[in-house]
PDB file of C-alpha atoms in Angstrom:
ATOM      1  CA  MET H   1      98.214  87.023 111.320  1.00  0.00           C
ATOM      2  CA  GLN H   2      96.729  89.908 113.282  1.00  0.00           C
ATOM      3  CA  LYS H   3      93.609  91.865 112.383  1.00  0.00           C
ATOM      4  CA  ILE H   4      94.319  95.557 112.700  1.00  0.00           C
ATOM      5  CA  LEU H   5      92.188  98.706 112.477  1.00  0.00           C
ATOM      6  CA  ILE H   6      94.020 102.011 111.983  1.00  0.00           C
ATOM      7  CA  ILE H   7      92.047 105.248 112.338  1.00  0.00           C
ATOM      8  CA  GLY H   8      93.628 108.337 110.832  1.00  0.00           C
ATOM      9  CA  ALA H   9      95.595 105.972 108.646  1.00  0.00           C
ATOM     10  CA  THR H  10      96.976 108.510 106.176  1.00  0.00           C
ATOM     11  CA  SER H  11      98.869 110.465 108.832  1.00  0.00           C
ATOM     12  CA  ALA H  12     102.615 110.014 108.341  1.00  0.00           C
ATOM     13  CA  ILE H  13     103.159 108.043 111.567  1.00  0.00           C
ATOM     14  CA  ALA H  14     100.174 105.774 110.962  1.00  0.00           C
ATOM     15  CA  GLU H  15     101.356 105.046 107.418  1.00  0.00           C
ATOM     16  CA  ALA H  16     104.761 104.024 108.743  1.00  0.00           C
ATOM     17  CA  ALA H  17     103.206 101.696 111.322  1.00  0.00           C
ATOM     18  CA  ALA H  18     100.851 100.244 108.703  1.00  0.00           C
ATOM     19  CA  ARG H  19     103.803  99.384 106.465  1.00  0.00           C
ATOM     20  CA  CYS H  20     105.419  97.483 109.333  1.00  0.00           C
ATOM     21  CA  TYR H  21     102.260  95.437 109.799  1.00  0.00           C
ATOM     22  CA  ALA H  22     101.865  94.861 106.058  1.00  0.00           C
ATOM     23  CA  GLN H  23     105.399  93.483 105.820  1.00  0.00           C
ATOM     24  CA  ARG H  24     104.511  91.009 108.579  1.00  0.00           C
ATOM     25  CA  GLY H  25     101.513  89.782 106.600  1.00  0.00           C
ATOM     26  CA  ASP H  26      98.776  91.172 108.833  1.00  0.00           C
ATOM     27  CA  ALA H  27      95.233  92.082 107.747  1.00  0.00           C
ATOM     28  CA  LEU H  28      94.537  95.806 107.726  1.00  0.00           C
ATOM     29  CA  TYR H  29      91.405  97.955 107.728  1.00  0.00           C
ATOM     30  CA  LEU H  30      92.030 101.683 107.395  1.00  0.00           C
ATOM     31  CA  LEU H  31      89.887 104.724 108.110  1.00  0.00           C
ATOM     32  CA  ALA H  32      91.008 108.141 106.877  1.00  0.00           C
ATOM     33  CA  ARG H  33      89.546 111.468 105.827  1.00  0.00           C
ATOM     34  CA  ASN H  34      91.171 111.720 102.379  1.00  0.00           C
ATOM     35  CA  ALA H  35      89.694 109.018 100.137  1.00  0.00           C
ATOM     36  CA  GLU H  36      92.274 109.430  97.351  1.00  0.00           C
ATOM     37  CA  ARG H  37      95.253 109.092  99.690  1.00  0.00           C
ATOM     38  CA  LEU H  38      93.532 106.191 101.422  1.00  0.00           C
ATOM     39  CA  ASP H  39      93.144 104.258  98.160  1.00  0.00           C
ATOM     40  CA  ALA H  40      96.811 104.817  97.304  1.00  0.00           C
ATOM     41  CA  LEU H  41      97.904 103.619 100.751  1.00  0.00           C
ATOM     42  CA  LEU H  42      95.738 100.489 100.570  1.00  0.00           C
ATOM     43  CA  ALA H  43      97.307  99.569  97.230  1.00  0.00           C
ATOM     44  CA  ASP H  44     100.801 100.170  98.616  1.00  0.00           C
ATOM     45  CA  LEU H  45     100.188  97.998 101.681  1.00  0.00           C
ATOM     46  CA  LYS H  46      98.864  95.140  99.570  1.00  0.00           C
ATOM     47  CA  ILE H  47     102.041  95.188  97.486  1.00  0.00           C
ATOM     48  CA  ARG H  48     104.125  95.180 100.677  1.00  0.00           C
ATOM     49  CA  GLY H  49     102.581  91.884 101.781  1.00  0.00           C
ATOM     50  CA  ALA H  50      99.451  92.586 103.821  1.00  0.00           C
ATOM     51  CA  ALA H  51      97.178  89.547 104.048  1.00  0.00           C
ATOM     52  CA  SER H  52      94.243  91.790 103.152  1.00  0.00           C
ATOM     53  CA  THR H  53      93.543  95.507 102.870  1.00  0.00           C
ATOM     54  CA  ALA H  54      90.275  97.387 103.061  1.00  0.00           C
ATOM     55  CA  GLY H  55      89.092 100.733 104.309  1.00  0.00           C
ATOM     56  CA  ALA H  56      86.668 103.615 104.075  1.00  0.00           C
ATOM     57  CA  PRO H  57      86.631 107.419 104.203  1.00  0.00           C
ATOM     58  CA  PHE H  58      86.030 108.656 107.734  1.00  0.00           C
ATOM     59  CA  ASP H  59      85.312 111.975 109.434  1.00  0.00           C
ATOM     60  CA  ALA H  60      86.396 111.744 113.068  1.00  0.00           C
ATOM     61  CA  ASN H  61      84.135 114.657 114.018  1.00  0.00           C
ATOM     62  CA  ASP H  62      81.016 112.881 112.764  1.00  0.00           C
ATOM     63  CA  PHE H  63      80.419 111.123 116.080  1.00  0.00           C
ATOM     64  CA  ASP H  64      77.250 109.422 114.829  1.00  0.00           C
ATOM     65  CA  GLN H  65      79.225 107.243 112.407  1.00  0.00           C
ATOM     66  CA  HIS H  66      81.832 106.017 114.897  1.00  0.00           C
ATOM     67  CA  ALA H  67      80.144 102.809 116.050  1.00  0.00           C
ATOM     68  CA  MET H  68      79.076 101.937 112.498  1.00  0.00           C
ATOM     69  CA  ALA H  69      82.595 102.466 111.139  1.00  0.00           C
ATOM     70  CA  VAL H  70      84.130 100.228 113.807  1.00  0.00           C
ATOM     71  CA  GLU H  71      81.459  97.554 113.245  1.00  0.00           C
ATOM     72  CA  ARG H  72      82.175  97.572 109.504  1.00  0.00           C
ATOM     73  CA  ALA H  73      85.870  97.100 110.194  1.00  0.00           C
ATOM     74  CA  VAL H  74      85.236  94.182 112.548  1.00  0.00           C
ATOM     75  CA  SER H  75      82.895  92.552 110.046  1.00  0.00           C
ATOM     76  CA  THR H  76      85.347  92.959 107.154  1.00  0.00           C
ATOM     77  CA  LEU H  77      88.343  91.693 109.123  1.00  0.00           C
ATOM     78  CA  GLY H  78      86.408  88.877 110.772  1.00  0.00           C
ATOM     79  CA  GLY H  79      87.455  90.048 114.222  1.00  0.00           C
ATOM     80  CA  LEU H  80      89.827  92.573 115.750  1.00  0.00           C
ATOM     81  CA  ASP H  81      93.178  92.282 117.550  1.00  0.00           C
ATOM     82  CA  ILE H  82      94.731  95.760 117.454  1.00  0.00           C
ATOM     83  CA  VAL H  83      93.387  99.288 117.084  1.00  0.00           C
ATOM     84  CA  LEU H  84      95.724 102.221 116.430  1.00  0.00           C
ATOM     85  CA  ILE H  85      94.137 105.685 116.647  1.00  0.00           C
ATOM     86  CA  ALA H  86      96.319 108.276 114.944  1.00  0.00           C
ATOM     87  CA  HIS H  87      94.137 111.157 113.767  1.00  0.00           C
ATOM     88  CA  GLY H  88      94.584 114.698 114.990  1.00  0.00           C
ATOM     89  CA  THR H  89      95.274 118.301 114.052  1.00  0.00           C
ATOM     90  CA  LEU H  90      97.861 120.866 115.132  1.00  0.00           C
ATOM     91  CA  PRO H  91      95.852 124.025 115.872  1.00  0.00           C
ATOM     92  CA  ASP H  92      96.852 127.643 115.482  1.00  0.00           C
ATOM     93  CA  GLN H  93      97.289 128.614 119.131  1.00  0.00           C
ATOM     94  CA  LYS H  94      96.799 132.360 118.593  1.00  0.00           C
ATOM     95  CA  ALA H  95      93.664 131.823 116.526  1.00  0.00           C
ATOM     96  CA  CYS H  96      92.247 129.558 119.237  1.00  0.00           C
ATOM     97  CA  GLU H  97      93.015 132.174 121.891  1.00  0.00           C
ATOM     98  CA  ALA H  98      90.879 134.643 119.958  1.00  0.00           C
ATOM     99  CA  ASP H  99      87.971 132.292 119.153  1.00  0.00           C
ATOM    100  CA  ALA H 100      86.508 129.877 121.682  1.00  0.00           C
ATOM    101  CA  THR H 101      84.531 128.105 118.964  1.00  0.00           C
ATOM    102  CA  LEU H 102      87.745 127.245 117.147  1.00  0.00           C
ATOM    103  CA  ALA H 103      89.415 126.155 120.395  1.00  0.00           C
ATOM    104  CA  LEU H 104      86.547 123.803 121.198  1.00  0.00           C
ATOM    105  CA  LYS H 105      86.589 122.388 117.666  1.00  0.00           C
ATOM    106  CA  GLU H 106      90.278 121.531 118.034  1.00  0.00           C
ATOM    107  CA  ILE H 107      89.680 119.905 121.418  1.00  0.00           C
ATOM    108  CA  SER H 108      86.836 117.914 119.880  1.00  0.00           C
ATOM    109  CA  THR H 109      89.084 116.617 117.092  1.00  0.00           C
ATOM    110  CA  ASN H 110      92.098 115.858 119.267  1.00  0.00           C
ATOM    111  CA  ALA H 111      90.354 114.483 122.362  1.00  0.00           C
ATOM    112  CA  LEU H 112      86.569 114.076 122.309  1.00  0.00           C
ATOM    113  CA  SER H 113      86.423 112.217 118.995  1.00  0.00           C
ATOM    114  CA  VAL H 114      89.056 109.781 120.258  1.00  0.00           C
ATOM    115  CA  ILE H 115      87.176 109.247 123.517  1.00  0.00           C
ATOM    116  CA  SER H 116      84.011 108.515 121.538  1.00  0.00           C
ATOM    117  CA  LEU H 117      85.780 105.890 119.450  1.00  0.00           C
ATOM    118  CA  LEU H 118      87.543 104.361 122.438  1.00  0.00           C
ATOM    119  CA  THR H 119      84.313 103.914 124.368  1.00  0.00           C
ATOM    120  CA  ASP H 120      82.952 101.601 121.663  1.00  0.00           C
ATOM    121  CA  ILE H 121      86.266  99.835 121.039  1.00  0.00           C
ATOM    122  CA  ALA H 122      86.955  99.321 124.738  1.00  0.00           C
ATOM    123  CA  ASN H 123      83.605  97.628 125.255  1.00  0.00           C
ATOM    124  CA  ARG H 124      84.257  95.287 122.332  1.00  0.00           C
ATOM    125  CA  PHE H 125      87.681  94.302 123.635  1.00  0.00           C
ATOM    126  CA  ALA H 126      86.433  93.931 127.212  1.00  0.00           C
ATOM    127  CA  ALA H 127      83.780  91.510 125.962  1.00  0.00           C
ATOM    128  CA  GLN H 128      86.295  89.385 124.024  1.00  0.00           C
ATOM    129  CA  ARG H 129      88.852  89.701 126.893  1.00  0.00           C
ATOM    130  CA  ARG H 130      91.834  90.390 124.668  1.00  0.00           C
ATOM    131  CA  GLY H 131      93.220  92.963 122.265  1.00  0.00           C
ATOM    132  CA  ALA H 132      95.468  96.000 122.112  1.00  0.00           C
ATOM    133  CA  ILE H 133      94.495  99.666 121.908  1.00  0.00           C
ATOM    134  CA  ALA H 134      97.185 102.200 120.961  1.00  0.00           C
ATOM    135  CA  VAL H 135      96.548 105.941 120.782  1.00  0.00           C
ATOM    136  CA  ILE H 136      98.892 108.654 119.551  1.00  0.00           C
ATOM    137  CA  GLY H 137      98.935 111.527 122.008  1.00  0.00           C
ATOM    138  CA  SER H 138     101.833 113.928 122.501  1.00  0.00           C
ATOM    139  CA  VAL H 139     104.447 115.076 124.976  1.00  0.00           C
ATOM    140  CA  ALA H 140     102.541 118.388 124.775  1.00  0.00           C
ATOM    141  CA  GLY H 141      99.944 116.840 127.080  1.00  0.00           C
ATOM    142  CA  ASP H 142     102.432 116.510 129.947  1.00  0.00           C
ATOM    143  CA  ARG H 143     102.366 120.189 130.897  1.00  0.00           C
ATOM    144  CA  GLY H 144     100.508 123.249 129.662  1.00  0.00           C
ATOM    145  CA  ARG H 145     102.741 125.723 127.837  1.00  0.00           C
ATOM    146  CA  GLN H 146     101.780 129.133 126.483  1.00  0.00           C
ATOM    147  CA  SER H 147     102.842 128.209 122.940  1.00  0.00           C
ATOM    148  CA  ASN H 148     100.402 125.303 122.489  1.00  0.00           C
ATOM    149  CA  TYR H 149      98.110 124.876 125.472  1.00  0.00           C
ATOM    150  CA  ILE H 150      94.995 124.257 123.360  1.00  0.00           C
ATOM    151  CA  TYR H 151      96.650 121.273 121.697  1.00  0.00           C
ATOM    152  CA  GLY H 152      98.320 120.302 124.975  1.00  0.00           C
ATOM    153  CA  SER H 153      95.083 120.408 126.951  1.00  0.00           C
ATOM    154  CA  ALA H 154      93.413 118.066 124.453  1.00  0.00           C
ATOM    155  CA  LYS H 155      96.325 115.629 124.625  1.00  0.00           C
ATOM    156  CA  GLY H 156      96.418 115.937 128.415  1.00  0.00           C
ATOM    157  CA  MET H 157      92.716 115.066 128.619  1.00  0.00           C
ATOM    158  CA  LEU H 158      93.332 112.087 126.376  1.00  0.00           C
ATOM    159  CA  ALA H 159      96.295 110.904 128.482  1.00  0.00           C
ATOM    160  CA  VAL H 160      94.227 110.889 131.684  1.00  0.00           C
ATOM    161  CA  PHE H 161      91.365 109.104 129.917  1.00  0.00           C
ATOM    162  CA  LEU H 162      93.781 106.440 128.696  1.00  0.00           C
ATOM    163  CA  GLN H 163      95.209 106.006 132.201  1.00  0.00           C
ATOM    164  CA  GLY H 164      91.762 105.216 133.529  1.00  0.00           C
ATOM    165  CA  LEU H 165      90.887 103.014 130.570  1.00  0.00           C
ATOM    166  CA  ARG H 166      94.144 101.087 131.012  1.00  0.00           C
ATOM    167  CA  ASN H 167      93.324 100.525 134.676  1.00  0.00           C
ATOM    168  CA  ARG H 168      89.839  99.313 133.784  1.00  0.00           C
ATOM    169  CA  LEU H 169      90.774  97.038 130.885  1.00  0.00           C
ATOM    170  CA  SER H 170      93.803  95.445 132.515  1.00  0.00           C
ATOM    171  CA  LYS H 171      91.345  93.184 134.342  1.00  0.00           C
ATOM    172  CA  SER H 172      90.146  91.936 130.948  1.00  0.00           C
ATOM    173  CA  GLY H 173      93.586  91.252 129.491  1.00  0.00           C
ATOM    174  CA  VAL H 174      93.422  94.238 127.136  1.00  0.00           C
ATOM    175  CA  GLN H 175      96.492  96.410 126.530  1.00  0.00           C
ATOM    176  CA  VAL H 176      96.098 100.199 126.389  1.00  0.00           C
ATOM    177  CA  LEU H 177      99.160 102.024 125.061  1.00  0.00           C
ATOM    178  CA  THR H 178      99.562 105.800 125.339  1.00  0.00           C
ATOM    179  CA  ILE H 179     101.992 107.034 122.678  1.00  0.00           C
ATOM    180  CA  LYS H 180     103.764 110.324 123.366  1.00  0.00           C
ATOM    181  CA  PRO H 181     105.874 111.434 120.415  1.00  0.00           C
ATOM    182  CA  GLY H 182     108.093 114.470 120.605  1.00  0.00           C
ATOM    183  CA  PHE H 183     108.936 116.419 117.464  1.00  0.00           C
ATOM    184  CA  VAL H 184     108.232 114.378 114.323  1.00  0.00           C
ATOM    185  CA  ASP H 185     109.001 115.525 110.778  1.00  0.00           C
ATOM    186  CA  THR H 186     105.585 115.194 109.120  1.00  0.00           C
ATOM    187  CA  PRO H 187     103.505 117.323 106.738  1.00  0.00           C
ATOM    188  CA  MET H 188     101.726 118.724 109.815  1.00  0.00           C
ATOM    189  CA  THR H 189     105.024 120.155 111.096  1.00  0.00           C
ATOM    190  CA  ALA H 190     106.503 121.120 107.714  1.00  0.00           C
ATOM    191  CA  ALA H 191     106.747 124.819 108.625  1.00  0.00           C
ATOM    192  CA  PHE H 192     108.794 124.190 111.767  1.00  0.00           C
ATOM    193  CA  PRO H 193     112.619 124.438 111.722  1.00  0.00           C
ATOM    194  CA  LYS H 194     114.138 121.000 112.325  1.00  0.00           C
ATOM    195  CA  GLY H 195     116.920 120.017 114.719  1.00  0.00           C
ATOM    196  CA  PRO H 196     118.537 117.060 116.501  1.00  0.00           C
ATOM    197  CA  LEU H 197     115.449 116.369 118.647  1.00  0.00           C
ATOM    198  CA  TRP H 198     113.326 115.586 115.593  1.00  0.00           C
ATOM    199  CA  ALA H 199     112.432 112.031 114.558  1.00  0.00           C
ATOM    200  CA  THR H 200     111.153 110.548 111.306  1.00  0.00           C
ATOM    201  CA  PRO H 201     107.713 108.966 110.970  1.00  0.00           C
ATOM    202  CA  GLU H 202     109.430 105.653 110.225  1.00  0.00           C
ATOM    203  CA  GLN H 203     111.300 105.739 113.536  1.00  0.00           C
ATOM    204  CA  VAL H 204     108.127 106.496 115.478  1.00  0.00           C
ATOM    205  CA  GLY H 205     105.985 104.003 113.553  1.00  0.00           C
ATOM    206  CA  SER H 206     108.462 101.203 114.202  1.00  0.00           C
ATOM    207  CA  ALA H 207     108.634 102.132 117.897  1.00  0.00           C
ATOM    208  CA  ILE H 208     104.838 101.952 118.129  1.00  0.00           C
ATOM    209  CA  VAL H 209     104.709  98.454 116.637  1.00  0.00           C
ATOM    210  CA  GLN H 210     107.440  97.281 119.020  1.00  0.00           C
ATOM    211  CA  ALA H 211     105.669  98.844 122.024  1.00  0.00           C
ATOM    212  CA  ILE H 212     102.427  97.044 121.167  1.00  0.00           C
ATOM    213  CA  ASP H 213     104.299  93.768 120.728  1.00  0.00           C
ATOM    214  CA  SER H 214     105.949  94.147 124.139  1.00  0.00           C
ATOM    215  CA  GLN H 215     102.739  95.113 125.962  1.00  0.00           C
ATOM    216  CA  ARG H 216     103.980  98.567 126.966  1.00  0.00           C
ATOM    217  CA  ASN H 217     101.712 101.007 128.812  1.00  0.00           C
ATOM    218  CA  VAL H 218     103.310 104.322 127.829  1.00  0.00           C
ATOM    219  CA  LEU H 219     105.738 105.066 125.013  1.00  0.00           C
ATOM    220  CA  TYR H 220     107.792 108.249 124.799  1.00  0.00           C
ATOM    221  CA  THR H 221     109.328 108.312 121.342  1.00  0.00           C
ATOM    222  CA  PRO H 222     112.157 108.874 120.709  1.00  0.00           C
ATOM    223  CA  PHE H 223     113.062 107.535 124.162  1.00  0.00           C
ATOM    224  CA  PHE H 224     114.893 110.676 125.354  1.00  0.00           C
ATOM    225  CA  TRP H 225     111.616 112.606 125.538  1.00  0.00           C
ATOM    226  CA  TRP H 226     110.868 110.786 128.796  1.00  0.00           C
ATOM    227  CA  GLY H 227     113.796 112.600 130.419  1.00  0.00           C
ATOM    228  CA  ILE H 228     113.041 115.938 128.775  1.00  0.00           C
ATOM    229  CA  MET H 229     109.440 115.898 129.958  1.00  0.00           C
ATOM    230  CA  ALA H 230     110.418 114.728 133.449  1.00  0.00           C
ATOM    231  CA  ILE H 231     112.532 117.875 133.761  1.00  0.00           C
ATOM    232  CA  ILE H 232     109.784 120.112 132.351  1.00  0.00           C
ATOM    233  CA  ARG H 233     107.190 118.646 134.735  1.00  0.00           C
ATOM    234  CA  ALA H 234     109.546 119.197 137.691  1.00  0.00           C
ATOM    235  CA  VAL H 235     110.038 122.940 137.140  1.00  0.00           C
ATOM    236  CA  PRO H 236     108.159 124.831 139.914  1.00  0.00           C
ATOM    237  CA  GLU H 237     105.154 126.811 138.674  1.00  0.00           C
ATOM    238  CA  SER H 238     106.600 130.063 140.028  1.00  0.00           C
ATOM    239  CA  ILE H 239     109.536 129.637 137.651  1.00  0.00           C
ATOM    240  CA  PHE H 240     107.704 127.912 134.816  1.00  0.00           C
ATOM    241  CA  LYS H 241     105.247 130.756 134.252  1.00  0.00           C
ATOM    242  CA  LYS H 242     108.164 133.118 133.605  1.00  0.00           C
ATOM    243  CA  LEU H 243     109.527 130.950 130.820  1.00  0.00           C
ATOM    244  CA  SER H 244     108.652 131.434 127.169  1.00  0.00           C
ATOM    245  CA  LEU H 245     107.878 127.837 126.234  1.00  0.00           C
TER     246      LEU H 245
END
């Protein structure tokens, strides 16, 4: 039985991963912004076979409560083996272009709040010399594109932070997994037209659990996004800036 903390637990991908862990009989502690949805998810996971379920409402942008929230999770679970961080927002790019305050708020939610949480969690895992940290980023962080560079810059910052953290914690036997989903059919992307490149939350959630089990460093999911992003990263800047991506 593993003791697992999931932050941003009511996001569609996190819910799918949590169900995988519940079916394996793991103990789960969930943090999420929406208390009503959180309660419903906790009840669902208990029915699915989780050894224990507990959680609390959580505002990722209230940095002062981060350490306390993690400490409460550790105390309730009686230890900690895995942390999955899954919270985030998909900003309105045009609105962020017009308002720096809004742009900085989105970067705070998608990057700085995660870095704050990881600093505390990393120190805990380094001290116990074991554990797994998994963070949902995005393929959008691989290269800045005019259509979503506010979101992409936050995810790019997070990816570089995780690279350094992985390098640091590898000496302590701690796994750090960077998760880079492509298009996923979730409530956050409900307004987008769907196509063959889109995945379900269940597909991505299952891939995350498998990647943690196999001690992966980076997960592109579905797998073909590794190739797509390799091509996008390779396009020369003189050509790339002429594209409407």
